[in-house]
Amino acid sequence: MSKGVTPQSKDYAKWYTDVVQKAELADYSPVKGCMVIRPYGYALWENIKSELDRMFKDTGHVNAYFPMLIPESFLKKEADHVEGFAPELAVVTHGGGKKLDEPLVIRPTSETIIWSMYKKWINSYRDLPLLINQWANVVRWEMRTRLFLRTTEFLWQEGHTAHATADEAFEEAYRMIGLYRDFAEHYMAMPVLVGKKTENEKFAGAVETYTIEAMMGDKRALQSGTSHYLGQNFAKAFDVTFQNENNEQEYVYASSWGVSTRLVGALIMTHGDDKGLILPPKIAPYQVVIVPIYRDEESKSEVMRYIEPIKKQLGDSGVRCHVDMRETLSPGFKFNDWEMKGVPLRLEIGPRDVKNEKLVVFRRDRGEKETVSRDAFTASVTAQLDTIQNDMLKARKAFREHNTEDISSYEALKARVDAGGFARAYWDGSSEDEKAIQEACKATIRCIPFEQPGTEGVCFYTGRKTKQQVILAKAY
Amino acid sequence: MSKGVTPQSKDYAKWYTDVVQKAELADYSPVKGCMVIRPYGYALWENIKSELDRMFKDTGHVNAYFPMLIPESFLKKEADHVEGFAPELAVVTHGGGKKLDEPLVIRPTSETIIWSMYKKWINSYRDLPLLINQWANVVRWEMRTRLFLRTTEFLWQEGHTAHATADEAFEEAYRMIGLYRDFAEHYMAMPVLVGKKTENEKFAGAVETYTIEAMMGDKRALQSGTSHYLGQNFAKAFDVTFQNENNEQEYVYASSWGVSTRLVGALIMTHGDDKGLILPPKIAPYQVVIVPIYRDEESKSEVMRYIEPIKKQLGDSGVRCHVDMRETLSPGFKFNDWEMKGVPLRLEIGPRDVKNEKLVVFRRDRGEKETVSRDAFTASVTAQLDTIQNDMLKARKAFREHNTEDISSYEALKARVDAGGFARAYWDGSSEDEKAIQEACKATIRCIPFEQPGTEGVCFYTGRKTKQQVILAKAY
């Protein structure tokens, strides 16, 4: 565990799986493509989940739970949807020792089962909007899997809302991608670009897909959350109509939106370094870890007496604090271990600190160590955690800016893609052009950012004038 | 929704499903045996979950997540386990468009997949104990299902712990059934009997199973949570050994324990009456609901101005409070609706109350209504909620005592079982005797209570002398 990880510069993919395993975030399971989320990794997901859940509820959403098993025929009701998901389905053919009359699929996403219920629940405009979220596991049969980033089974939340007007459903999809951006930036310290997906990249069954795209440490893009304006596609597929205020029957309008355990992967690759994880304080399971240093029973009890009130004060300040009391491990081993696990602040406390009423603070994101007065530390700890949180976001923003280039020729795009990073470019190409670029140099249009320059330029691919800029990059 | 439910006295089973549906707790889904947990029902589960999760963490447990799909061969490794679960399995035979080499089963419980991982993680006594819990969905193919009580897919938590000694694993299983009892009594206001299951009734793969058994409103028993001492059964099946402090290899000792969404069914049947749900304040999504009463816009704004600070004060006191602002519904309709949904306290506030600085309080569990001073109410609301919580537990304890009979003959047992309720009896019979009784009169031994009289008596069935008392009843 203390042996360190493959350096990022040597093999980023290997670095990533090393960190996931050595920080005990997840492990491979005996089931192909499925991972085990270990307690430390699950604690990250719990922190992500509880903040998001609060944000969903603050914006009027409620949670519910729908069956995981869906009749195969349901998936087929929306043409784009079945085309998109059919190749990825896990199919239950037997139950209770018998062959089933109709096979059931394990949900790859829940639009179809949920809209089959909305048909039952929605009659009038008075029943709208319906703002339901679900925390659940889903299964998509993936050929090439990577811990957290792409696994056959993963955990996620999926919001499914029903509205009386297109505008309202549209606004909801827009609001939720904004909520995801706020969460990514303020909690995960992960800057994201917000925008629309192209036709090629949108969700199977959506009219429009919005996305947040983050830049990982290897300068590749990671799609970190999406929200979809579904129009009346699923309402039509499941015949869900409502009586509007003018007593007319109309199909219901819909949105859906989700983020998944992939966010844990995003967290690792946004901040991690060659010593392991670096966690933003707001998401870290432990914000402060205390490593006591002692030689014998006497100095141990002295150090522990000194630590006790510090721990209490930190707890009273709402700081998640852990004292590492493992007896068989050396302080040096513990230092490395908590660096691997990305704890924002580590306190080292030995007999000399006790005598001087001081302590040693190690700040993980900067790798800086200093000796400070105990009272000054405890009085300012929450401010220090805030500073770390903000500095981490700032650092990642600077990193992204540094690795984003405005390009105006196909050659420049290829050079940027080879070097890594985001290319920002005017774009007026077709879906076929986009596919051709992807095949030639592996870059895809990550998004059409909501924020546009408003000026006109020349499409780097077609040479036509356009006002639309896009972001291109290699992506996970 | 306001039409009321089938009276309990007429048809208790119908009453139950009426309440589940009219209180909007759950709904039937298009998938056989699977239910949809609606937002109000899910809010109950969330409250149950968050309290239990806190209690688990306070006792040193951590959460993790294991794959839902388990190789079929794993289930077969523990002989009793496979025998118990084989008839209930849902089997995935195809994934990603191809037939799988080995079928995967959807977890009916996770002992096997978890112990296959514990083999990887446990090497030495230093790795023990491992105290892991999982919140998850499971699937058991059930022939006869009932909303919340028995569904093909259900939500639950399953604790799986690994220990260096039998005593420790034993203590853990004992501790956790005690935790469940505390939760049932103090949060759900549901008294339970705690004890051991007989050989016939224990978990498939356990050495011993402990249970909490509650008496429902129709006097039948409901097994509401179980914990198992598994000995070395799963360690042996998955070859999980550890080096003990004497440098010897030894098989690991295990416990597992779980409660499920069945607890929502328990809540309904423990407290509900012919007007619907009655919720204990500690679990209720809303503890207080305010129904404003007004005739015109002027009186409405007057009433709303009066309600605003009351709502704020309740919120500041930590009370979950909701103001029912639905415009198209009459106050009378709302009263019935919130009675159906079991909200502990309902406030009715109209212009006359505003004038007199009063309000009308309706207490759901007692069905009592009184006019009180606003200030007296807000000052005492948390105390009142505590009183309701305690009164509800007391009432159910009295109900159980009233319907529990010491019996000393088979005839008396039959009479008691026909009348409903628990029979307490000395018991020295065999597994075969137990089966014979079950076939003859549908009663099963619910548990061998931990609390025993310590006196000797005569087994009502065999006529032999014994010190062991058991509880017999018809059960869900």
mmCIF file of N, CA, C and O in Angstrom, chain B residues 153-184:
data_model
loop_
_atom_site.group_PDB
_atom_site.id
_atom_site.type_symbol
_atom_site.label_atom_id
_atom_site.label_comp_id
_atom_site.label_asym_id
_atom_site.label_seq_id
_atom_site.Cartn_x
_atom_site.Cartn_y
_atom_site.Cartn_z
ATOM 1 N N GLU B 153 -38.336 -7.882 -6.319
ATOM 2 C CA GLU B 153 -37.185 -7.019 -6.024
ATOM 3 C C GLU B 153 -37.513 -6.234 -4.771
ATOM 4 O O GLU B 153 -38.640 -5.753 -4.621
ATOM 5 N N PHE B 154 -36.555 -6.122 -3.855
ATOM 6 C CA PHE B 154 -36.759 -5.219 -2.727
ATOM 7 C C PHE B 154 -35.454 -4.529 -2.367
ATOM 8 O O PHE B 154 -34.377 -4.923 -2.813
ATOM 9 N N LEU B 155 -35.578 -3.478 -1.588
ATOM 10 C CA LEU B 155 -34.403 -2.740 -1.127
ATOM 11 C C LEU B 155 -34.097 -3.174 0.294
ATOM 12 O O LEU B 155 -34.998 -3.437 1.072
ATOM 13 N N TRP B 156 -32.830 -3.247 0.599
ATOM 14 C CA TRP B 156 -32.467 -3.609 1.956
ATOM 15 C C TRP B 156 -31.067 -3.148 2.270
ATOM 16 O O TRP B 156 -30.401 -2.510 1.444
ATOM 17 N N GLN B 157 -30.644 -3.452 3.501
ATOM 18 C CA GLN B 157 -29.235 -3.361 3.834
ATOM 19 C C GLN B 157 -28.812 -4.736 4.295
ATOM 20 O O GLN B 157 -29.611 -5.486 4.877
ATOM 21 N N GLU B 158 -27.556 -5.067 4.002
ATOM 22 C CA GLU B 158 -27.026 -6.347 4.455
ATOM 23 C C GLU B 158 -25.632 -6.103 5.021
ATOM 24 O O GLU B 158 -24.746 -5.620 4.338
ATOM 25 N N GLY B 159 -25.490 -6.404 6.305
ATOM 26 C CA GLY B 159 -24.187 -6.309 6.938
ATOM 27 C C GLY B 159 -23.474 -7.644 6.809
ATOM 28 O O GLY B 159 -24.099 -8.699 6.936
ATOM 29 N N HIS B 160 -22.172 -7.591 6.522
ATOM 30 C CA HIS B 160 -21.383 -8.824 6.400
ATOM 31 C C HIS B 160 -20.075 -8.607 7.125
ATOM 32 O O HIS B 160 -19.239 -7.836 6.660
ATOM 33 N N THR B 161 -19.925 -9.262 8.262
ATOM 34 C CA THR B 161 -18.744 -9.001 9.073
ATOM 35 C C THR B 161 -17.871 -10.246 9.186
ATOM 36 O O THR B 161 -18.355 -11.377 9.134
ATOM 37 N N ALA B 162 -16.568 -9.985 9.317
ATOM 38 C CA ALA B 162 -15.579 -11.065 9.401
ATOM 39 C C ALA B 162 -14.780 -10.867 10.687
ATOM 40 O O ALA B 162 -14.371 -9.745 10.999
ATOM 41 N N HIS B 163 -14.576 -11.936 11.421
ATOM 42 C CA HIS B 163 -13.950 -11.849 12.739
ATOM 43 C C HIS B 163 -12.907 -12.952 12.945
ATOM 44 O O HIS B 163 -12.976 -14.001 12.310
ATOM 45 N N ALA B 164 -12.013 -12.655 13.909
ATOM 46 C CA ALA B 164 -10.952 -13.609 14.207
ATOM 47 C C ALA B 164 -11.404 -14.722 15.148
ATOM 48 O O ALA B 164 -10.788 -15.781 15.204
ATOM 49 N N THR B 165 -12.489 -14.487 15.885
ATOM 50 C CA THR B 165 -12.936 -15.533 16.807
ATOM 51 C C THR B 165 -14.443 -15.742 16.698
ATOM 52 O O THR B 165 -15.187 -14.836 16.294
ATOM 53 N N ALA B 166 -14.855 -16.926 17.092
ATOM 54 C CA ALA B 166 -16.273 -17.266 17.096
ATOM 55 C C ALA B 166 -17.032 -16.331 18.035
ATOM 56 O O ALA B 166 -18.103 -15.831 17.697
ATOM 57 N N ASP B 167 -16.436 -16.072 19.195
ATOM 58 C CA ASP B 167 -17.104 -15.225 20.181
ATOM 59 C C ASP B 167 -17.425 -13.844 19.623
ATOM 60 O O ASP B 167 -18.506 -13.307 19.814
ATOM 61 N N GLU B 168 -16.432 -13.296 18.934
ATOM 62 C CA GLU B 168 -16.619 -11.952 18.386
ATOM 63 C C GLU B 168 -17.724 -11.921 17.340
ATOM 64 O O GLU B 168 -18.530 -10.984 17.298
ATOM 65 N N ALA B 169 -17.756 -12.905 16.466
ATOM 66 C CA ALA B 169 -18.779 -12.964 15.418
ATOM 67 C C ALA B 169 -20.153 -13.157 16.042
ATOM 68 O O ALA B 169 -21.144 -12.557 15.626
ATOM 69 N N PHE B 170 -20.184 -13.965 17.068
ATOM 70 C CA PHE B 170 -21.385 -14.240 17.845
ATOM 71 C C PHE B 170 -21.909 -12.948 18.478
ATOM 72 O O PHE B 170 -23.082 -12.614 18.388
ATOM 73 N N GLU B 171 -20.982 -12.246 19.126
ATOM 74 C CA GLU B 171 -21.354 -10.976 19.770
ATOM 75 C C GLU B 171 -21.882 -9.969 18.764
ATOM 76 O O GLU B 171 -22.794 -9.205 19.043
ATOM 77 N N GLU B 172 -21.264 -9.940 17.585
ATOM 78 C CA GLU B 172 -21.704 -9.014 16.545
ATOM 79 C C GLU B 172 -23.147 -9.322 16.133
ATOM 80 O O GLU B 172 -23.972 -8.414 16.033
ATOM 81 N N ALA B 173 -23.427 -10.594 15.889
ATOM 82 C CA ALA B 173 -24.784 -10.978 15.489
ATOM 83 C C ALA B 173 -25.783 -10.589 16.575
ATOM 84 O O ALA B 173 -26.883 -10.107 16.300
ATOM 85 N N TYR B 174 -25.373 -10.763 17.830
ATOM 86 C CA TYR B 174 -26.218 -10.444 18.982
ATOM 87 C C TYR B 174 -26.389 -8.922 19.098
ATOM 88 O O TYR B 174 -27.489 -8.416 19.326
ATOM 89 N N ARG B 175 -25.284 -8.177 18.912
ATOM 90 C CA ARG B 175 -25.328 -6.713 18.988
ATOM 91 C C ARG B 175 -26.280 -6.151 17.943
ATOM 92 O O ARG B 175 -27.064 -5.249 18.205
ATOM 93 N N MET B 176 -26.220 -6.706 16.723
ATOM 94 C CA MET B 176 -26.997 -6.125 15.636
ATOM 95 C C MET B 176 -28.491 -6.401 15.781
ATOM 96 O O MET B 176 -29.310 -5.560 15.423
ATOM 97 N N ILE B 177 -28.852 -7.551 16.319
ATOM 98 C CA ILE B 177 -30.287 -7.776 16.520
ATOM 99 C C ILE B 177 -30.797 -6.828 17.621
ATOM 100 O O ILE B 177 -31.938 -6.356 17.573
ATOM 101 N N GLY B 178 -29.897 -6.515 18.546
ATOM 102 C CA GLY B 178 -30.244 -5.534 19.581
ATOM 103 C C GLY B 178 -30.400 -4.141 18.994
ATOM 104 O O GLY B 178 -31.291 -3.373 19.387
ATOM 105 N N LEU B 179 -29.534 -3.811 18.048
ATOM 106 C CA LEU B 179 -29.645 -2.513 17.360
ATOM 107 C C LEU B 179 -30.977 -2.430 16.607
ATOM 108 O O LEU B 179 -31.664 -1.408 16.645
ATOM 109 N N TYR B 180 -31.352 -3.507 15.954
ATOM 110 C CA TYR B 180 -32.638 -3.525 15.243
ATOM 111 C C TYR B 180 -33.802 -3.343 16.226
ATOM 112 O O TYR B 180 -34.767 -2.653 15.924
ATOM 113 N N ARG B 181 -33.704 -4.013 17.373
ATOM 114 C CA ARG B 181 -34.768 -3.866 18.375
ATOM 115 C C ARG B 181 -34.874 -2.408 18.812
ATOM 116 O O ARG B 181 -35.954 -1.834 18.857
ATOM 117 N N ASP B 182 -33.721 -1.786 19.111
ATOM 118 C CA ASP B 182 -33.732 -0.385 19.523
ATOM 119 C C ASP B 182 -34.360 0.488 18.452
ATOM 120 O O ASP B 182 -35.159 1.382 18.739
ATOM 121 N N PHE B 183 -33.967 0.227 17.208
ATOM 122 C CA PHE B 183 -34.516 1.039 16.123
ATOM 123 C C PHE B 183 -36.031 0.841 16.029
ATOM 124 O O PHE B 183 -36.789 1.812 15.929
ATOM 125 N N ALA B 184 -36.475 -0.416 16.033
ATOM 126 C CA ALA B 184 -37.908 -0.709 15.895
ATOM 127 C C ALA B 184 -38.697 -0.013 17.012
ATOM 128 O O ALA B 184 -39.710 0.631 16.763
#
